[in-house]
Amino acid sequence: MKIGIDTFASAGGRSGIGVYLLQLLKRIPQKEQFELFGWDYDRYVYTEAARHCEYISRCRFNGRTANTLWHLIRFPDFALSRRYRACFFPAAHQRIPHAFPCLSIGTVHDMAGYWGTRKTRESLGLIRMILPDSLRRLDRIIAVSEFVKQELIDLVNVKESKITVIPNGVDTSVFYPRPRNEESVVLIQPFSFRRPYILYAARIDYPVKNHGKLIQAFAIFKERTRYPHRLVLAGSDSKNAETVKAAAASSRYRNDIFFTGHFPYTSLPELYAGADFVVYPSMYEGFGLGVLEAMASGVPVACARAASLPEAANHAALYFDPHDVEEMADRMVDLTDRELARSLSQKGLERAKAFSWNDCAEKTFSLIRDA
């Protein structure tokens, strides 16, 4: 039985979906015949993780639109030519065919195209017209959280019987507590971070990731405490990043706000471990991997009471209304209490243990076999 795995829309392993795919490929069963297909320039990213899998280059033209059309028009003939018994789409909410000549299984990480200000012209024209029917045509769907499962039912009218919730994992061999010395500077090439600092690791995407409100809350935190903390915003520029940077530039505490730009994922564990605490104010997350990575690093977390974040963090974080900068600042002040921070750190470590990539991969490949 030959099973195809679509590596498109995974950003060469650099996005959250890319991390998800790489973690699965590292644990891919060898008793079945899996074959990968995607951009030619991603070949070695994924074959390094799954050395025994053949990689088929497809879609000569770069860009989302061209690749979407390839899935809609060319995929059926491609799947037939490769004689796939089944095909797995790790980014089914972003790139998916409309017709399937074989069994089809897809993972949905979020339904951001349907959410508030994420409804771009492309979303309205393509996602909201074609994607719902494509998702309903899948034989099985993996939702990364109960929150996403409910969105699939409510927004797309997917039958509940088709959906299985399989949460993502956290790599605790990479994200773990590191010794906290008294050094005032954390060196993570090519950066130098002065401690103490507060961290938010997410792409700069306004208003969804809510950096603007965090910048306002940070100013309130500084005025109340007079503490020397800095705010580190680690992530590449995305939609309306200039709005966020303008807000930081106009802040009274602009000299204490640091943008890293794209931050290497391999260095992220050290960045988490050096933080006093993590604030995650995002208004929409399908899973909340950043919260769990912080917890696995032994760092206390405050996060928004929104979307899937309470499902991920459970009782191991402090919560705030993502629209209320005063409440956000209150939670930041609370986390300067050493006893509370220590307690949350321990709860976070226990919570992170509930999310294993081994468990995620085992359940995912078992579902593919069962389908």
Short mmCIF file of C-alpha atoms in Angstrom, two decimals:
data_model
loop_
_atom_site.label_atom_id
_atom_site.label_comp_id
_atom_site.label_asym_id
_atom_site.label_seq_id
_atom_site.Cartn_x
_atom_site.Cartn_y
_atom_site.Cartn_z
CA MET A 1 0.00 0.00 0.00
CA LYS A 2 1.48 3.32 -1.11
CA ILE A 3 0.52 6.44 0.85
CA GLY A 4 1.29 9.94 -0.40
CA ILE A 5 2.13 12.80 1.97
CA ASP A 6 1.66 16.37 0.74
CA THR A 7 4.50 18.63 1.97
CA PHE A 8 3.18 21.82 0.34
CA ALA A 9 2.17 24.74 2.61
CA SER A 10 4.61 23.62 5.30
CA ALA A 11 7.15 26.42 4.77
CA GLY A 12 10.12 24.12 4.57
CA GLY A 13 9.78 23.18 8.23
CA ARG A 14 9.97 26.80 9.42
CA SER A 15 6.30 27.28 10.33
CA GLY A 16 4.17 25.61 12.98
CA ILE A 17 2.78 23.28 10.31
CA GLY A 18 6.34 22.59 9.15
CA VAL A 19 7.35 21.60 12.69
CA TYR A 20 4.28 19.35 12.86
CA LEU A 21 5.17 17.61 9.59
CA LEU A 22 8.84 17.15 10.49
CA GLN A 23 7.95 15.66 13.87
CA LEU A 24 5.63 13.16 12.18
CA LEU A 25 8.20 12.26 9.52
CA LYS A 26 10.82 11.54 12.18
CA ARG A 27 8.45 8.89 13.53
CA ILE A 28 7.04 7.54 10.27
CA PRO A 29 6.47 3.74 10.30
CA GLN A 30 8.72 1.84 7.94
CA LYS A 31 6.40 -1.11 7.40
CA GLU A 32 4.19 0.95 5.08
CA GLN A 33 5.33 2.61 1.85
CA PHE A 34 5.11 6.37 2.23
CA GLU A 35 6.00 8.80 -0.53
CA LEU A 36 6.44 12.55 -0.15
CA PHE A 37 5.59 15.17 -2.77
CA GLY A 38 6.09 18.95 -2.80
CA TRP A 39 8.34 21.79 -3.93
CA ASP A 40 11.72 20.65 -5.26
CA TYR A 41 13.57 23.11 -2.99
CA ASP A 42 12.03 21.44 0.09
CA ARG A 43 13.27 17.99 -0.91
CA TYR A 44 16.18 17.72 1.51
CA VAL A 45 14.31 19.27 4.44
CA TYR A 46 11.87 16.39 4.52
CA THR A 47 13.96 13.50 3.20
CA GLU A 48 16.45 14.23 5.98
CA ALA A 49 13.67 13.52 8.46
CA ALA A 50 12.36 10.46 6.57
CA ARG A 51 15.38 9.00 4.80
CA HIS A 52 13.62 5.90 3.48
CA CYS A 53 10.82 7.86 1.76
CA GLU A 54 10.96 8.79 -1.90
CA TYR A 55 10.35 12.47 -2.69
CA ILE A 56 8.50 13.53 -5.85
CA SER A 57 8.91 17.15 -7.00
CA ARG A 58 5.75 18.76 -8.33
CA CYS A 59 4.30 22.19 -9.26
CA ARG A 60 6.98 24.08 -11.20
CA PHE A 61 5.49 27.50 -10.46
CA ASN A 62 6.04 29.11 -7.08
CA GLY A 63 3.37 30.95 -5.16
CA ARG A 64 0.20 30.11 -3.28
CA THR A 65 -2.18 30.74 -6.16
CA ALA A 66 -0.28 28.50 -8.60
CA ASN A 67 0.00 25.77 -5.97
CA THR A 68 -3.70 26.01 -5.10
CA LEU A 69 -4.54 25.56 -8.78
CA TRP A 70 -2.18 22.56 -8.98
CA HIS A 71 -4.10 20.91 -6.15
CA LEU A 72 -7.46 21.68 -7.74
CA ILE A 73 -6.56 20.70 -11.32
CA ARG A 74 -3.49 18.46 -11.42
CA PHE A 75 -3.56 16.49 -8.18
CA PRO A 76 -6.13 13.83 -9.20
CA ASP A 77 -4.10 12.74 -12.24
CA PHE A 78 -0.89 12.88 -10.19
CA ALA A 79 -2.34 10.65 -7.44
CA LEU A 80 -3.59 8.15 -10.03
CA SER A 81 -0.19 8.08 -11.77
CA ARG A 82 1.53 7.36 -8.44
CA ARG A 83 -1.07 4.69 -7.57
CA TYR A 84 -1.71 6.06 -4.11
CA ARG A 85 -4.04 4.01 -1.93
CA ALA A 86 -4.38 7.00 0.40
CA CYS A 87 -3.07 10.54 0.68
CA PHE A 88 -2.36 12.59 3.81
CA PHE A 89 -2.62 16.41 3.79
CA PRO A 90 -0.87 17.88 6.88
CA ALA A 91 -2.14 21.40 6.01
CA ALA A 92 -5.65 20.63 4.85
CA HIS A 93 -6.96 24.03 5.99
CA GLN A 94 -4.54 25.81 3.62
CA ARG A 95 -3.93 23.58 0.60
CA ILE A 96 -6.26 20.78 -0.44
CA PRO A 97 -7.63 19.26 -3.68
CA HIS A 98 -11.32 19.32 -4.51
CA ALA A 99 -11.42 15.80 -5.94
CA PHE A 100 -9.75 12.72 -4.45
CA PRO A 101 -9.08 9.57 -6.52
CA CYS A 102 -7.89 7.78 -3.36
CA LEU A 103 -8.66 7.74 0.35
CA SER A 104 -7.98 11.16 1.85
CA ILE A 105 -6.97 12.22 5.35
CA GLY A 106 -6.23 15.82 6.30
CA THR A 107 -5.12 17.73 9.39
CA VAL A 108 -6.78 21.06 10.17
CA HIS A 109 -4.74 23.32 12.46
CA ASP A 110 -7.14 26.28 12.49
CA MET A 111 -9.97 27.92 10.62
CA ALA A 112 -8.38 31.37 10.58
CA GLY A 113 -9.76 32.13 7.11
CA TYR A 114 -13.20 32.31 8.69
CA TRP A 115 -12.20 34.36 11.70
CA GLY A 116 -12.80 38.10 12.07
CA THR A 117 -10.15 40.27 10.43
CA ARG A 118 -8.47 37.20 8.90
CA LYS A 119 -11.19 37.23 6.21
CA THR A 120 -8.98 38.56 3.44
CA ARG A 121 -10.12 38.91 -0.15
CA GLU A 122 -8.44 35.61 -0.94
CA SER A 123 -10.20 33.96 1.98
CA LEU A 124 -13.58 35.21 0.86
CA GLY A 125 -13.03 34.35 -2.78
CA LEU A 126 -11.34 30.97 -2.48
CA ILE A 127 -11.33 29.52 1.01
CA ARG A 128 -14.92 30.35 1.83
CA MET A 129 -16.19 29.06 -1.53
CA ILE A 130 -14.07 25.99 -2.27
CA LEU A 131 -12.48 24.84 0.99
CA PRO A 132 -15.67 23.89 2.89
CA ASP A 133 -16.76 21.44 0.21
CA SER A 134 -13.19 20.09 -0.11
CA LEU A 135 -13.01 19.50 3.64
CA ARG A 136 -16.37 17.73 3.63
CA ARG A 137 -15.07 15.44 0.86
CA LEU A 138 -12.16 14.20 3.00
CA ASP A 139 -12.63 10.68 4.31
CA ARG A 140 -11.16 11.55 7.70
CA ILE A 141 -10.13 14.82 9.36
CA ILE A 142 -7.65 15.31 12.20
CA ALA A 143 -8.36 18.40 14.32
CA VAL A 144 -5.49 19.55 16.55
CA SER A 145 -7.88 20.64 19.32
CA GLU A 146 -11.48 20.34 20.45
CA PHE A 147 -11.78 24.03 19.60
CA VAL A 148 -10.88 23.38 15.94
CA LYS A 149 -13.20 20.36 15.85
CA GLN A 150 -16.11 22.53 16.94
CA GLU A 151 -15.23 25.16 14.34
CA LEU A 152 -15.27 22.48 11.62
CA ILE A 153 -18.73 21.42 12.74
CA ASP A 154 -20.13 24.94 13.16
CA LEU A 155 -18.47 26.77 10.25
CA VAL A 156 -18.06 24.09 7.60
CA ASN A 157 -20.77 21.57 8.52
CA VAL A 158 -18.35 18.66 8.63
CA LYS A 159 -19.92 15.54 10.12
CA GLU A 160 -18.64 15.00 13.65
CA SER A 161 -18.13 11.30 12.93
CA LYS A 162 -15.38 12.22 10.40
CA ILE A 163 -13.33 14.23 12.89
CA THR A 164 -10.72 12.88 15.30
CA VAL A 165 -8.93 15.18 17.74
CA ILE A 166 -5.19 14.47 17.89
CA PRO A 167 -3.28 17.26 19.69
CA ASN A 168 0.18 18.33 18.62
CA GLY A 169 3.14 17.46 20.83
CA VAL A 170 5.99 19.25 22.54
CA ASP A 171 9.58 18.13 22.01
CA THR A 172 10.79 17.93 25.63
CA SER A 173 14.22 16.81 24.45
CA VAL A 174 14.60 20.37 23.09
CA PHE A 175 12.27 22.43 25.29
CA TYR A 176 13.25 21.85 28.91
CA PRO A 177 14.29 23.96 31.93
CA ARG A 178 17.85 25.21 31.77
CA PRO A 179 20.03 26.36 34.68
CA ARG A 180 19.25 29.97 35.64
CA ASN A 181 22.48 31.75 36.54
CA GLU A 182 22.80 35.37 37.55
CA GLU A 183 24.20 36.56 34.22
CA SER A 184 22.65 39.81 33.04
CA VAL A 185 22.97 38.96 29.33
CA VAL A 186 21.75 35.89 27.43
CA LEU A 187 23.80 35.24 24.29
CA ILE A 188 21.86 33.48 21.54
CA GLN A 189 23.63 33.98 18.22
CA PRO A 190 23.30 36.37 16.53
CA PHE A 191 21.49 38.17 19.39
CA SER A 192 22.34 39.40 22.85
CA PHE A 193 19.38 39.72 25.25
CA ARG A 194 19.65 41.74 28.42
CA ARG A 195 17.77 40.22 31.32
CA PRO A 196 15.24 40.39 32.82
CA TYR A 197 12.91 40.12 29.85
CA ILE A 198 9.31 39.18 29.05
CA LEU A 199 8.84 37.11 25.90
CA TYR A 200 6.18 36.74 23.24
CA ALA A 201 7.22 34.46 20.35
CA ALA A 202 4.83 34.78 17.40
CA ARG A 203 4.82 36.27 13.93
CA ILE A 204 4.06 40.00 13.89
CA ASP A 205 0.49 39.81 12.59
CA TYR A 206 -1.88 42.66 13.44
CA PRO A 207 -4.44 42.51 14.97
CA VAL A 208 -4.76 38.72 15.33
CA LYS A 209 -1.59 38.14 17.36
CA ASN A 210 -2.46 41.19 19.49
CA HIS A 211 1.00 42.73 19.79
CA GLY A 212 -0.53 46.20 19.99
CA LYS A 213 -2.43 45.48 23.20
CA LEU A 214 0.63 43.78 24.66
CA ILE A 215 2.75 46.88 24.01
CA GLN A 216 0.14 48.98 25.84
CA ALA A 217 -0.01 46.51 28.75
CA PHE A 218 3.78 46.50 28.96
CA ALA A 219 3.77 50.27 29.41
CA ILE A 220 1.26 49.93 32.28
CA PHE A 221 3.39 47.17 33.81
CA LYS A 222 6.48 49.37 33.67
CA GLU A 223 4.68 52.36 35.21
CA ARG A 224 3.29 50.28 38.06
CA THR A 225 6.41 48.33 38.95
CA ARG A 226 9.38 50.42 37.77
CA TYR A 227 11.06 47.08 37.11
CA PRO A 228 13.87 46.90 34.51
CA HIS A 229 12.15 44.24 32.37
CA ARG A 230 12.32 44.40 28.60
CA LEU A 231 9.76 43.09 26.15
CA VAL A 232 11.15 40.73 23.50
CA LEU A 233 8.91 40.17 20.46
CA ALA A 234 10.35 37.25 18.52
CA GLY A 235 8.84 36.56 15.11
CA SER A 236 8.97 37.47 11.46
CA ASP A 237 6.94 40.32 9.99
CA SER A 238 3.53 39.35 8.65
CA LYS A 239 0.28 41.24 8.02
CA ASN A 240 0.31 44.88 9.17
CA ALA A 241 3.62 44.51 11.01
CA GLU A 242 4.28 48.20 10.40
CA THR A 243 1.28 49.04 12.63
CA VAL A 244 2.80 47.12 15.52
CA LYS A 245 6.22 48.70 15.04
CA ALA A 246 4.66 52.15 14.94
CA ALA A 247 2.92 51.42 18.25
CA ALA A 248 6.23 50.33 19.77
CA ALA A 249 8.01 53.42 18.44
CA SER A 250 5.41 55.70 20.03
CA SER A 251 5.55 53.94 23.40
CA ARG A 252 7.13 55.73 26.32
CA TYR A 253 9.13 52.54 26.87
CA ARG A 254 10.21 52.01 23.26
CA ASN A 255 13.85 51.58 24.32
CA ASP A 256 12.80 48.47 26.26
CA ILE A 257 10.94 46.83 23.35
CA PHE A 258 13.04 44.57 21.14
CA PHE A 259 11.98 43.01 17.80
CA THR A 260 14.13 40.05 16.71
CA GLY A 261 12.58 39.52 13.27
CA HIS A 262 12.60 35.91 12.10
CA PHE A 263 14.02 33.88 14.98
CA PRO A 264 15.65 30.47 14.31
CA TYR A 265 13.46 27.69 15.71
CA THR A 266 16.55 25.81 16.85
CA SER A 267 17.46 28.71 19.16
CA LEU A 268 13.94 29.23 20.50
CA PRO A 269 14.34 26.89 23.54
CA GLU A 270 17.19 29.03 24.89
CA LEU A 271 15.16 32.20 24.34
CA TYR A 272 12.24 30.74 26.30
CA ALA A 273 14.47 29.49 29.08
CA GLY A 274 16.06 32.92 29.60
CA ALA A 275 12.74 34.73 30.01
CA ASP A 276 11.27 35.67 33.38
CA PHE A 277 7.85 34.83 32.00
CA VAL A 278 5.92 34.51 28.73
CA VAL A 279 2.82 36.50 27.77
CA TYR A 280 0.67 35.07 24.97
CA PRO A 281 -2.08 37.57 24.08
CA SER A 282 -3.13 36.10 20.71
CA MET A 283 -6.84 36.38 19.96
CA TYR A 284 -6.89 33.28 17.76
CA GLU A 285 -4.91 30.04 18.01
CA GLY A 286 -5.94 26.63 16.73
CA PHE A 287 -3.69 24.84 19.21
CA GLY A 288 -1.35 27.09 21.21
CA LEU A 289 2.00 25.35 20.71
CA GLY A 290 3.96 28.42 21.88
CA VAL A 291 2.27 28.28 25.28
CA LEU A 292 3.19 24.63 25.75
CA GLU A 293 6.78 25.15 24.56
CA ALA A 294 7.16 27.87 27.20
CA MET A 295 5.71 25.58 29.86
CA ALA A 296 8.01 22.72 28.85
CA SER A 297 10.90 25.17 29.28
CA GLY A 298 9.85 25.75 32.90
CA VAL A 299 8.72 29.33 32.28
CA PRO A 300 5.49 30.69 33.84
CA VAL A 301 2.84 31.80 31.36
CA ALA A 302 -0.01 34.30 31.16
CA CYS A 303 -2.23 33.93 28.11
CA ALA A 304 -5.45 35.14 26.55
CA ARG A 305 -8.74 33.59 27.50
CA ALA A 306 -9.45 32.97 23.83
CA ALA A 307 -9.82 30.26 21.18
CA SER A 308 -7.86 27.07 22.00
CA LEU A 309 -5.45 28.60 24.55
CA PRO A 310 -7.40 27.61 27.70
CA GLU A 311 -7.70 24.08 26.28
CA ALA A 312 -3.93 23.87 25.84
CA ALA A 313 -2.84 25.56 29.09
CA ASN A 314 -5.66 24.32 31.32
CA HIS A 315 -4.95 25.25 34.98
CA ALA A 316 -1.24 25.88 34.42
CA ALA A 317 -1.44 29.55 33.31
CA LEU A 318 -2.89 32.88 34.34
CA TYR A 319 -5.59 34.25 32.04
CA PHE A 320 -6.76 37.64 30.82
CA ASP A 321 -9.24 39.11 28.37
CA PRO A 322 -7.16 39.78 25.21
CA HIS A 323 -9.02 43.07 24.68
CA ASP A 324 -8.42 44.36 28.24
CA VAL A 325 -4.94 45.89 28.55
CA GLU A 326 -5.42 46.60 32.26
CA GLU A 327 -6.18 42.96 33.01
CA MET A 328 -3.24 41.89 30.84
CA ALA A 329 -0.96 44.21 32.81
CA ASP A 330 -2.39 42.85 36.09
CA ARG A 331 -1.37 39.31 35.14
CA MET A 332 2.11 40.53 34.18
CA VAL A 333 2.47 42.15 37.59
CA ASP A 334 1.21 38.93 39.24
CA LEU A 335 3.97 36.94 37.54
CA THR A 336 6.65 38.99 39.31
CA ASP A 337 5.58 37.21 42.54
CA ARG A 338 8.28 34.56 42.89
CA GLU A 339 6.13 32.03 44.75
CA LEU A 340 3.31 32.27 42.21
CA ALA A 341 5.78 32.08 39.32
CA ARG A 342 7.43 29.00 40.83
CA SER A 343 4.06 27.31 41.32
CA LEU A 344 2.97 28.04 37.75
CA SER A 345 6.30 26.81 36.44
CA GLN A 346 5.77 23.42 38.11
CA LYS A 347 2.18 23.20 36.88
CA GLY A 348 3.34 24.09 33.38
CA LEU A 349 5.97 21.36 33.33
CA GLU A 350 3.32 18.80 34.30
CA ARG A 351 0.89 20.13 31.72
CA ALA A 352 3.46 19.95 28.91
CA LYS A 353 4.01 16.25 29.64
CA ALA A 354 0.47 15.57 28.41
CA PHE A 355 1.48 16.50 24.83
CA SER A 356 3.84 14.05 23.17
CA TRP A 357 4.96 13.95 19.54
CA ASN A 358 5.34 10.18 19.86
CA ASP A 359 1.70 9.94 20.89
CA CYS A 360 0.64 12.36 18.12
CA ALA A 361 2.51 10.39 15.44
CA GLU A 362 1.29 7.01 16.65
CA LYS A 363 -2.35 8.12 16.63
CA THR A 364 -1.99 9.88 13.27
CA PHE A 365 -0.45 6.96 11.40
CA SER A 366 -2.86 4.55 13.11
CA LEU A 367 -5.77 6.65 11.83
CA ILE A 368 -4.30 6.65 8.30
CA ARG A 369 -4.00 2.85 8.41
CA ASP A 370 -7.54 2.46 9.77
CA ALA A 371 -8.95 4.72 7.08
#
